[in-house]
Short mmCIF file of C-alpha atoms in Angstrom, two decimals:
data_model
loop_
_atom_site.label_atom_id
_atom_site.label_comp_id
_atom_site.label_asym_id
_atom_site.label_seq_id
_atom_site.Cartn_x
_atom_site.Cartn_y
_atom_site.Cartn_z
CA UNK A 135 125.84 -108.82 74.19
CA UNK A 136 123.52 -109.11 77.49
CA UNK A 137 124.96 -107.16 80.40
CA UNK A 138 125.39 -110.80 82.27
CA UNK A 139 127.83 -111.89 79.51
CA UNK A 140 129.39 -108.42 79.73
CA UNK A 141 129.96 -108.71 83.22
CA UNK A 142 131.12 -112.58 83.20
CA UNK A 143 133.60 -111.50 80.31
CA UNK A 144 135.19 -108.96 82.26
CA UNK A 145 135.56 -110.91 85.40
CA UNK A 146 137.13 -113.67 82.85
CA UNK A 147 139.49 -110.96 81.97
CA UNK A 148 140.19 -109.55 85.45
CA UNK A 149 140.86 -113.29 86.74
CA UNK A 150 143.26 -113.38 83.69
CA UNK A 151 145.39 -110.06 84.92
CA UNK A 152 145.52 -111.48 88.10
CA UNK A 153 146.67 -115.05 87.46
CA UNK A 154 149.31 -113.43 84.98
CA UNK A 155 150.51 -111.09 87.43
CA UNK A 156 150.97 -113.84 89.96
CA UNK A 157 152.76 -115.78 87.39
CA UNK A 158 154.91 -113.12 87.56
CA UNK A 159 155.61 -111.75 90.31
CA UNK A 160 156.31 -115.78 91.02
CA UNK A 161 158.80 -115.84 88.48
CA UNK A 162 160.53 -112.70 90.27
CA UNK A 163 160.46 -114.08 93.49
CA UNK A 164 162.18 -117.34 92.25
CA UNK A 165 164.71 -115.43 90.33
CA UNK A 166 165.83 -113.83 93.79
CA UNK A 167 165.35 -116.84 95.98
CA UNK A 168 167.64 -118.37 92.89
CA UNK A 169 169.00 -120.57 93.79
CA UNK A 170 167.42 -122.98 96.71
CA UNK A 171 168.66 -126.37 95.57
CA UNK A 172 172.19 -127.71 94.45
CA UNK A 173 172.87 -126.83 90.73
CA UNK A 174 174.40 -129.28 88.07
CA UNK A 175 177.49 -128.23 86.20
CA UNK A 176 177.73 -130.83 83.13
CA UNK A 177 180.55 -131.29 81.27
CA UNK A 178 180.76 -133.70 78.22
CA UNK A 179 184.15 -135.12 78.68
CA UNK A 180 185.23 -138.10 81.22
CA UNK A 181 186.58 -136.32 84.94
CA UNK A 182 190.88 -135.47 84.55
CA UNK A 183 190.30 -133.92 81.25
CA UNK A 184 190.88 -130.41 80.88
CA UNK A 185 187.69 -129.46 80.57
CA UNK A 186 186.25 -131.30 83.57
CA UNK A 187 189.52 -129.49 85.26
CA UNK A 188 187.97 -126.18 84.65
CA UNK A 189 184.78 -127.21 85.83
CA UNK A 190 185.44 -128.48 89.06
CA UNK A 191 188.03 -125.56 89.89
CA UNK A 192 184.98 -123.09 89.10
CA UNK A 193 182.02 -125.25 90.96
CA UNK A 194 183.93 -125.19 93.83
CA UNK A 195 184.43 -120.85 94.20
CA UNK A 196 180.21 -120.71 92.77
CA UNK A 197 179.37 -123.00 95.50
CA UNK A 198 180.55 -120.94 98.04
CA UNK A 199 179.40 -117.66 96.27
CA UNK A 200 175.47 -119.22 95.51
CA UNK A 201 175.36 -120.54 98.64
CA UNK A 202 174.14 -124.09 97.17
CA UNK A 203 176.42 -126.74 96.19
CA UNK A 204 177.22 -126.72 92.36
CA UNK A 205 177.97 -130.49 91.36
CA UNK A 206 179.93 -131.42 88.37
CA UNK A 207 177.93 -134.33 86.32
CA UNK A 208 179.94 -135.90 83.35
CA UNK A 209 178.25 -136.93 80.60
CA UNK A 210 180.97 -137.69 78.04
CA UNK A 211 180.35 -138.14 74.34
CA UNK A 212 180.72 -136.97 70.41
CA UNK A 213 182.94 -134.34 71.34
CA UNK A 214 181.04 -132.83 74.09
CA UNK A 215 177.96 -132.25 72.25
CA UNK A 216 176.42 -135.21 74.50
CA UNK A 217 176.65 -133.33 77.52
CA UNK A 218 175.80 -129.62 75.89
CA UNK A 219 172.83 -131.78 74.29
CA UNK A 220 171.33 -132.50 77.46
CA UNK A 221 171.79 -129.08 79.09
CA UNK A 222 169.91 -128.04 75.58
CA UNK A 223 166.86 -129.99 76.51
CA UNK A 224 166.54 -129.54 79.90
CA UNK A 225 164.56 -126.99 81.98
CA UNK A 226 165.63 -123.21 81.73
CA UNK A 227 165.41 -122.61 85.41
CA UNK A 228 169.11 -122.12 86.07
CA UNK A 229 169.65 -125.43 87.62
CA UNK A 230 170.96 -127.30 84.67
CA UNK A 231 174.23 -125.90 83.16
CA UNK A 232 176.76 -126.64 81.27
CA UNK A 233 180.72 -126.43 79.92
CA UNK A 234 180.72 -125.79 76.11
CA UNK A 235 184.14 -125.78 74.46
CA UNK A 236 185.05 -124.49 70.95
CA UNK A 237 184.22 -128.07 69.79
CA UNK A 238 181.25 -128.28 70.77
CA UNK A 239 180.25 -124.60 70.16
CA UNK A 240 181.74 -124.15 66.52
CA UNK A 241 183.93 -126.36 65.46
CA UNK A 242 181.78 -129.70 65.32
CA UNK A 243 178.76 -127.50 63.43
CA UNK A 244 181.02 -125.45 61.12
CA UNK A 245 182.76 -128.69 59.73
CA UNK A 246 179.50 -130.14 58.85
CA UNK A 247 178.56 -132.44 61.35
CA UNK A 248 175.77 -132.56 63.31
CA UNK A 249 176.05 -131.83 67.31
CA UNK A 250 172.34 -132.19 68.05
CA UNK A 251 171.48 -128.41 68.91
CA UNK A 252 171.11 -125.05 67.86
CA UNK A 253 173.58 -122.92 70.71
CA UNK A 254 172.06 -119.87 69.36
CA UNK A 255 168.52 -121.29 69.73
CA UNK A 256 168.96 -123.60 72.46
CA UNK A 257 171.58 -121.94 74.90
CA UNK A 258 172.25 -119.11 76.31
CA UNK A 259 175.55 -117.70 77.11
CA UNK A 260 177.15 -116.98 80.68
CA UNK A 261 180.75 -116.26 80.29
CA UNK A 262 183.78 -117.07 79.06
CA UNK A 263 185.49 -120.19 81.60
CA UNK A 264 188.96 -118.85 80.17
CA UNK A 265 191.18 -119.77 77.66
CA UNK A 266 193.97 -122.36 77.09
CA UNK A 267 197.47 -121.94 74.46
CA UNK A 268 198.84 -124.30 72.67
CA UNK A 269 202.54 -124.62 71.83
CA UNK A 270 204.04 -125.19 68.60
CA UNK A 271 206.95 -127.62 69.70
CA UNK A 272 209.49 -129.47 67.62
CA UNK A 273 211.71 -132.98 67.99
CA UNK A 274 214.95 -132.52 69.05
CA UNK A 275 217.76 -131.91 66.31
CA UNK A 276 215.75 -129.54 63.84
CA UNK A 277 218.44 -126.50 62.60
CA UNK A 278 215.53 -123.64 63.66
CA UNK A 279 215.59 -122.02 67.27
CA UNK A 280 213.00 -119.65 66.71
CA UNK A 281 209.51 -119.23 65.07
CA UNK A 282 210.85 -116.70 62.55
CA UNK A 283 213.50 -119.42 61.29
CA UNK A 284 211.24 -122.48 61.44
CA UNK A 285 208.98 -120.33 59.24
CA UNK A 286 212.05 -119.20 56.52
CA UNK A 287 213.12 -122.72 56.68
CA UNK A 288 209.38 -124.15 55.32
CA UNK A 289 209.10 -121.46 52.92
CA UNK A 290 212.46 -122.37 51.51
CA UNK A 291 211.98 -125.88 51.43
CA UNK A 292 207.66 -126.47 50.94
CA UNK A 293 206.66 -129.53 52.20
CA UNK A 294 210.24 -130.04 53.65
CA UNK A 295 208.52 -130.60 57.65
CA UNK A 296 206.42 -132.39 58.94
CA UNK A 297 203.55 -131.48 61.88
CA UNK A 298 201.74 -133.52 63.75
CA UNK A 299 197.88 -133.09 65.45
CA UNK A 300 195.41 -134.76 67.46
CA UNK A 301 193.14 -135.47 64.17
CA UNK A 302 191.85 -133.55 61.09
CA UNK A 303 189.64 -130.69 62.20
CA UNK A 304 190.83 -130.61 66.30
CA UNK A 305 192.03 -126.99 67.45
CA UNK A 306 195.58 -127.77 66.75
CA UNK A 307 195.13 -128.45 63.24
CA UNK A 308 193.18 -125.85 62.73
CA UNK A 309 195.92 -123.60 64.59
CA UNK A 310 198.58 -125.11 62.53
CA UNK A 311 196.57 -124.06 59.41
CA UNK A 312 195.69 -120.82 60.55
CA UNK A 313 199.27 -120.20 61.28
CA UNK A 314 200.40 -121.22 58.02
CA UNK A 315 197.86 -118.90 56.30
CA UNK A 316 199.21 -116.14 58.56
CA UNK A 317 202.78 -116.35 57.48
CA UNK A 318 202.79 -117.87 54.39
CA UNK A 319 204.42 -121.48 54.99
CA UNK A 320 203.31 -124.49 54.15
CA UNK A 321 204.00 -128.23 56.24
CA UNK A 322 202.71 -131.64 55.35
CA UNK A 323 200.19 -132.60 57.90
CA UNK A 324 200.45 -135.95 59.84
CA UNK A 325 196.88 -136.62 61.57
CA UNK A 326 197.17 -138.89 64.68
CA UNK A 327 194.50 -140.55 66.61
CA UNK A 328 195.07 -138.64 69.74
CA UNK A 329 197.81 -136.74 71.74
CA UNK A 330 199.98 -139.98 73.05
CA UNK A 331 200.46 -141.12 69.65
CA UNK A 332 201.59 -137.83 68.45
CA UNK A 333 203.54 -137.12 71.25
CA UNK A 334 205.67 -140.02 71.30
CA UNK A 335 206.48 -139.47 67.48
CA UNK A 336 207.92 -136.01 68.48
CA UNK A 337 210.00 -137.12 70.94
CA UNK A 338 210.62 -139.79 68.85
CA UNK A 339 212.04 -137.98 66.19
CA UNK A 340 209.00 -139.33 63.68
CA UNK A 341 207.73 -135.74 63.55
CA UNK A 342 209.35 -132.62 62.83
CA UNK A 343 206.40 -129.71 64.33
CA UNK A 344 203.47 -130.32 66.62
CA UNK A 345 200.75 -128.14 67.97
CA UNK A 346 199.92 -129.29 71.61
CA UNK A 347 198.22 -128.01 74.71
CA UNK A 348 200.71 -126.01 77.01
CA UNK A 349 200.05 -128.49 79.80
CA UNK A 350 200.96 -131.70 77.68
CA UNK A 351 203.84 -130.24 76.26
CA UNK A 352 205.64 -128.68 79.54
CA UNK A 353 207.11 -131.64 80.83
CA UNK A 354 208.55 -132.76 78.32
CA UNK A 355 209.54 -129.60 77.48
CA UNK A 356 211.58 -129.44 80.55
CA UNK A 357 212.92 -132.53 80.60
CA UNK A 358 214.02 -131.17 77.02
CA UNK A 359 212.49 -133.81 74.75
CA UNK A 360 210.81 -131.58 72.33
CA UNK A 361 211.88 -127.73 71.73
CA UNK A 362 209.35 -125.22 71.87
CA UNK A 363 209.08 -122.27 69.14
CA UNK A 364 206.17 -120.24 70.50
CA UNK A 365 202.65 -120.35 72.10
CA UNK A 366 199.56 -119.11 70.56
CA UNK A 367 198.32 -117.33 73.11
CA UNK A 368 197.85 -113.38 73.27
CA UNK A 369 200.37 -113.80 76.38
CA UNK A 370 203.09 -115.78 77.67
CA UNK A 371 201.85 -119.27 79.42
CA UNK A 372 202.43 -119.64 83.44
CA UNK A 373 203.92 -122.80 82.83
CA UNK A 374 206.76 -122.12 80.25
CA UNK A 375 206.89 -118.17 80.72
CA UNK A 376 210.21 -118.18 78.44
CA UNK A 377 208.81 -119.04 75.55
CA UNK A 378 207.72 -116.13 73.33
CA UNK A 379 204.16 -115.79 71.72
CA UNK A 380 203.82 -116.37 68.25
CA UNK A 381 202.55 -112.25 67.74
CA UNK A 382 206.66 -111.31 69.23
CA UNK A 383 208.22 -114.01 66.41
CA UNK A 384 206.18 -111.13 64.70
CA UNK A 385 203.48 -112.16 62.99
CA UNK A 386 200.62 -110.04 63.01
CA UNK A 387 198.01 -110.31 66.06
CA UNK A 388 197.61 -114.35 65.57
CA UNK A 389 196.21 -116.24 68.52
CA UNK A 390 194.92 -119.56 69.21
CA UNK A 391 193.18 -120.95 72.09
CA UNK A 392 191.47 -123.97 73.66
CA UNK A 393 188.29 -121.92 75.38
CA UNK A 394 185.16 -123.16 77.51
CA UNK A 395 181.62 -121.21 77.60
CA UNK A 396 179.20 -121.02 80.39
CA UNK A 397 176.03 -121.90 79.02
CA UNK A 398 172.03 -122.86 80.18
CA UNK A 399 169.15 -123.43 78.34
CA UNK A 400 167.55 -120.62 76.00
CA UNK A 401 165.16 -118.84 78.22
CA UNK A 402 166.59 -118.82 81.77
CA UNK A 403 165.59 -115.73 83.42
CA UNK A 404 167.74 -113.03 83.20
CA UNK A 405 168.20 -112.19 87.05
CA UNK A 406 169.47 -115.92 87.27
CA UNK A 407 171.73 -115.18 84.62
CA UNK A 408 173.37 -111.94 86.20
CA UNK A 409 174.06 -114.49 89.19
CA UNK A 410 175.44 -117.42 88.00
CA UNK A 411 177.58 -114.11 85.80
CA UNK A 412 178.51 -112.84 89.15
CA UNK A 413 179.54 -115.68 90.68
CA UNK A 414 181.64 -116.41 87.72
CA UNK A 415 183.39 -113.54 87.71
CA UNK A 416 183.95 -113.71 91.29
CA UNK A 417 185.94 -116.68 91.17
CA UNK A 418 188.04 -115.38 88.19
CA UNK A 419 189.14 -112.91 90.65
CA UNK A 420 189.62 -115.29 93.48
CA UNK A 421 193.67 -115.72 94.46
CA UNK A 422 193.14 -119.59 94.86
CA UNK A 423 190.95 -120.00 91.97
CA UNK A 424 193.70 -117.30 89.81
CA UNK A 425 196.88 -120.24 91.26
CA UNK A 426 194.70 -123.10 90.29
CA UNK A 427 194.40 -121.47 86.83
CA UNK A 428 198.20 -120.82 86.79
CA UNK A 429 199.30 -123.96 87.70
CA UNK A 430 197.16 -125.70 84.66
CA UNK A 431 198.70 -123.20 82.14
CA UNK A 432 194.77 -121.82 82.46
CA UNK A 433 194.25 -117.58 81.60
CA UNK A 434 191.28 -116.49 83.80
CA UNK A 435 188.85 -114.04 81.94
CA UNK A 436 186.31 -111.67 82.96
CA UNK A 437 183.16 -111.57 80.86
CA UNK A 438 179.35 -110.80 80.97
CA UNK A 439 176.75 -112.50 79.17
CA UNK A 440 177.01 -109.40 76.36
CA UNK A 441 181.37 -110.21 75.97
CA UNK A 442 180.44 -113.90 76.08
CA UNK A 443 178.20 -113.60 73.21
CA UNK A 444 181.07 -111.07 71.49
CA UNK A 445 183.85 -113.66 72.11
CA UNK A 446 181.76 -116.68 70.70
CA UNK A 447 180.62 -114.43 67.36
CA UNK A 448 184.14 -113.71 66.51
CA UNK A 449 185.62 -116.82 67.13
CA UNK A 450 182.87 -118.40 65.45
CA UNK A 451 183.73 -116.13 62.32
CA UNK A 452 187.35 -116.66 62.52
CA UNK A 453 187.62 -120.19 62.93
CA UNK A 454 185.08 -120.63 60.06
CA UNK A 455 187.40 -118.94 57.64
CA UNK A 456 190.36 -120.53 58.48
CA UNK A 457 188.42 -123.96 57.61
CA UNK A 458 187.56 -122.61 54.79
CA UNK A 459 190.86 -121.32 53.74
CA UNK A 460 192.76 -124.16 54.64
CA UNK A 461 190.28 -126.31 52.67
CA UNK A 462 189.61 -128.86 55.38
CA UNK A 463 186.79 -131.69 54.47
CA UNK A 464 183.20 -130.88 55.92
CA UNK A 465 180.61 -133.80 55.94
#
């Protein structure tokens, strides 16, 4: 090689070091300066729902921590996996995230359908947006006043009660059957095509058992249209804080909850993520954000991006083996 194409090669290289370094040192400087513009929150359910409740509760404490508004979008479809979908596809630059529920994170994949992403390939994980119990609640009139004798009951008598659920595959049925696996009972399952449905059957006296969220079920609980045997939580809900857990009817270290994640697209830079982690867990710690939470029957949680993972392996593992187990239809 001539000493002119030696020398042109390593200026080539040199200008090559340089531009790289830029590009990175730019990339640090816009991880710190993170963030500059307003940041869109996207859940994939219509605004009132639960999850959209979560969402706005949060954006509200990260907009004052950031320093940049943080704007819930709704894109609602398929379960959530319309909204997650688009936070999938769009740019990893901590601008664009998004509320992922255990729908849309296992339970749509792990029963066979299709949600339109990979979330270990596609997303990366924030936090955990804390969790949600459900209540196991009967109609009025059944013999049973406790978890432990609603169990004896359906052992004694298989296929004796009824339960109700949102639809074959939602949380509560697969809380249901994960209970039933747990102690040993079986119940003939009555899918309905949403809560109202299901709800007016219990108080109807259609319906012996149903698995609801703690919210739906309180007031009617109180007005004392539908008893309730336990809650699946690891602890007591805020909003019906005499009604035991289903681990002190005694059985075993079972636990069921509704959950969001706090996700962004694969590949956002890591100081951005230890922010929008920060700011997180800031508001989970927040007295108005911690009453907000309590009033909704809501348990605040405090996670990094390492726990978040964690929590999302193991319920991703558990949750696959109780559809398994219970034999529910994949497609």
């Amino acid at each position: 090689m001539s000493r002119m194409n030696t020398n042109f090669t390593r200026r080539r290289l040199a200008a090559i070091a340089i531009g790289g370094l830029a590009l990175l040192g730019a990339g640090v400087a816009a991880a710190q300066d993170y963030p500059s513009k307003p940041v869109t929150l996207v859940v994939g359910f219509p605004p009132g729902g639960s999850t959209d409740v979560v969402a706005r509760i949060l954006a509200e404490h990260m907009t004052g921590t950031l320093g940049q508004p943080v704007v819930v979008e709704n894109r609602a479809g398929a379960g959530g996996t319309v909204g997650i979908g688009h936070v999938a596809s769009s740019d990893p630059d901590g601008y664009t995230l998004g509320v992922s529920g255990v729908g849309a994170s296992i339970l749509i994949d792990a029963l066979g359908r299709e949600p339109g992403y990979d979330i270990d390939t596609q997303l990366d994980i924030i936090g955990v947006m804390g969790t949600l119990g459900l209540v196991i609640a009967g109609r009025n009139g059944l013999e049973a006043t406790t978890l432990p004798e609603l169990v004896a009951f359906a052992k004694e008598n298989p296929e004796a009660l009824t339960y109700g659920t949102s639809g074959v595959g939602t949380p509560g049925h697969l809380a249901m059957e994960y209970l039933k696996t747990v102690a040993g009972f079986d119940m003939l399952h009555i899918p309905y095509k949403g809560n109202t449905p299901l709800m007016n059957d219990v108080l109807g006296g259609h319906v012996d058992i149903a698995m609801l969220t703690t919210p739906g079920a309180a007031e009617q609980v109180r007005a004392k249209g539908m008893y309730p045997f336990a809650v699946s939580s690891p602890e007591r809900s805020p909003l019906m804080p005499e009604v035991p857990t289903v681990i002190e009817g005694g059985f075993g270290s079972y636990t069921a909850t509704l959950w969001n994640l706090l996700v962004t697209p694969k590949g956002t830079p890591a100081d951005v993520q230890a922010k929008l982690s920060e700011a997180l867990n800031a508001a989970m710690q927040d007295p108005a954000v911690l009453e907000a939470y309590s009033s909704k029957g809501l348990a605040p949680t405090l996670t990094s991006p390492a726990d978040a993972v964690q929590f999302h392996a193991d319920e991703r593992t558990k949750w696959q083996e109780v559809i398994e187990a219970a034999g529910v239809p994949t497609n």
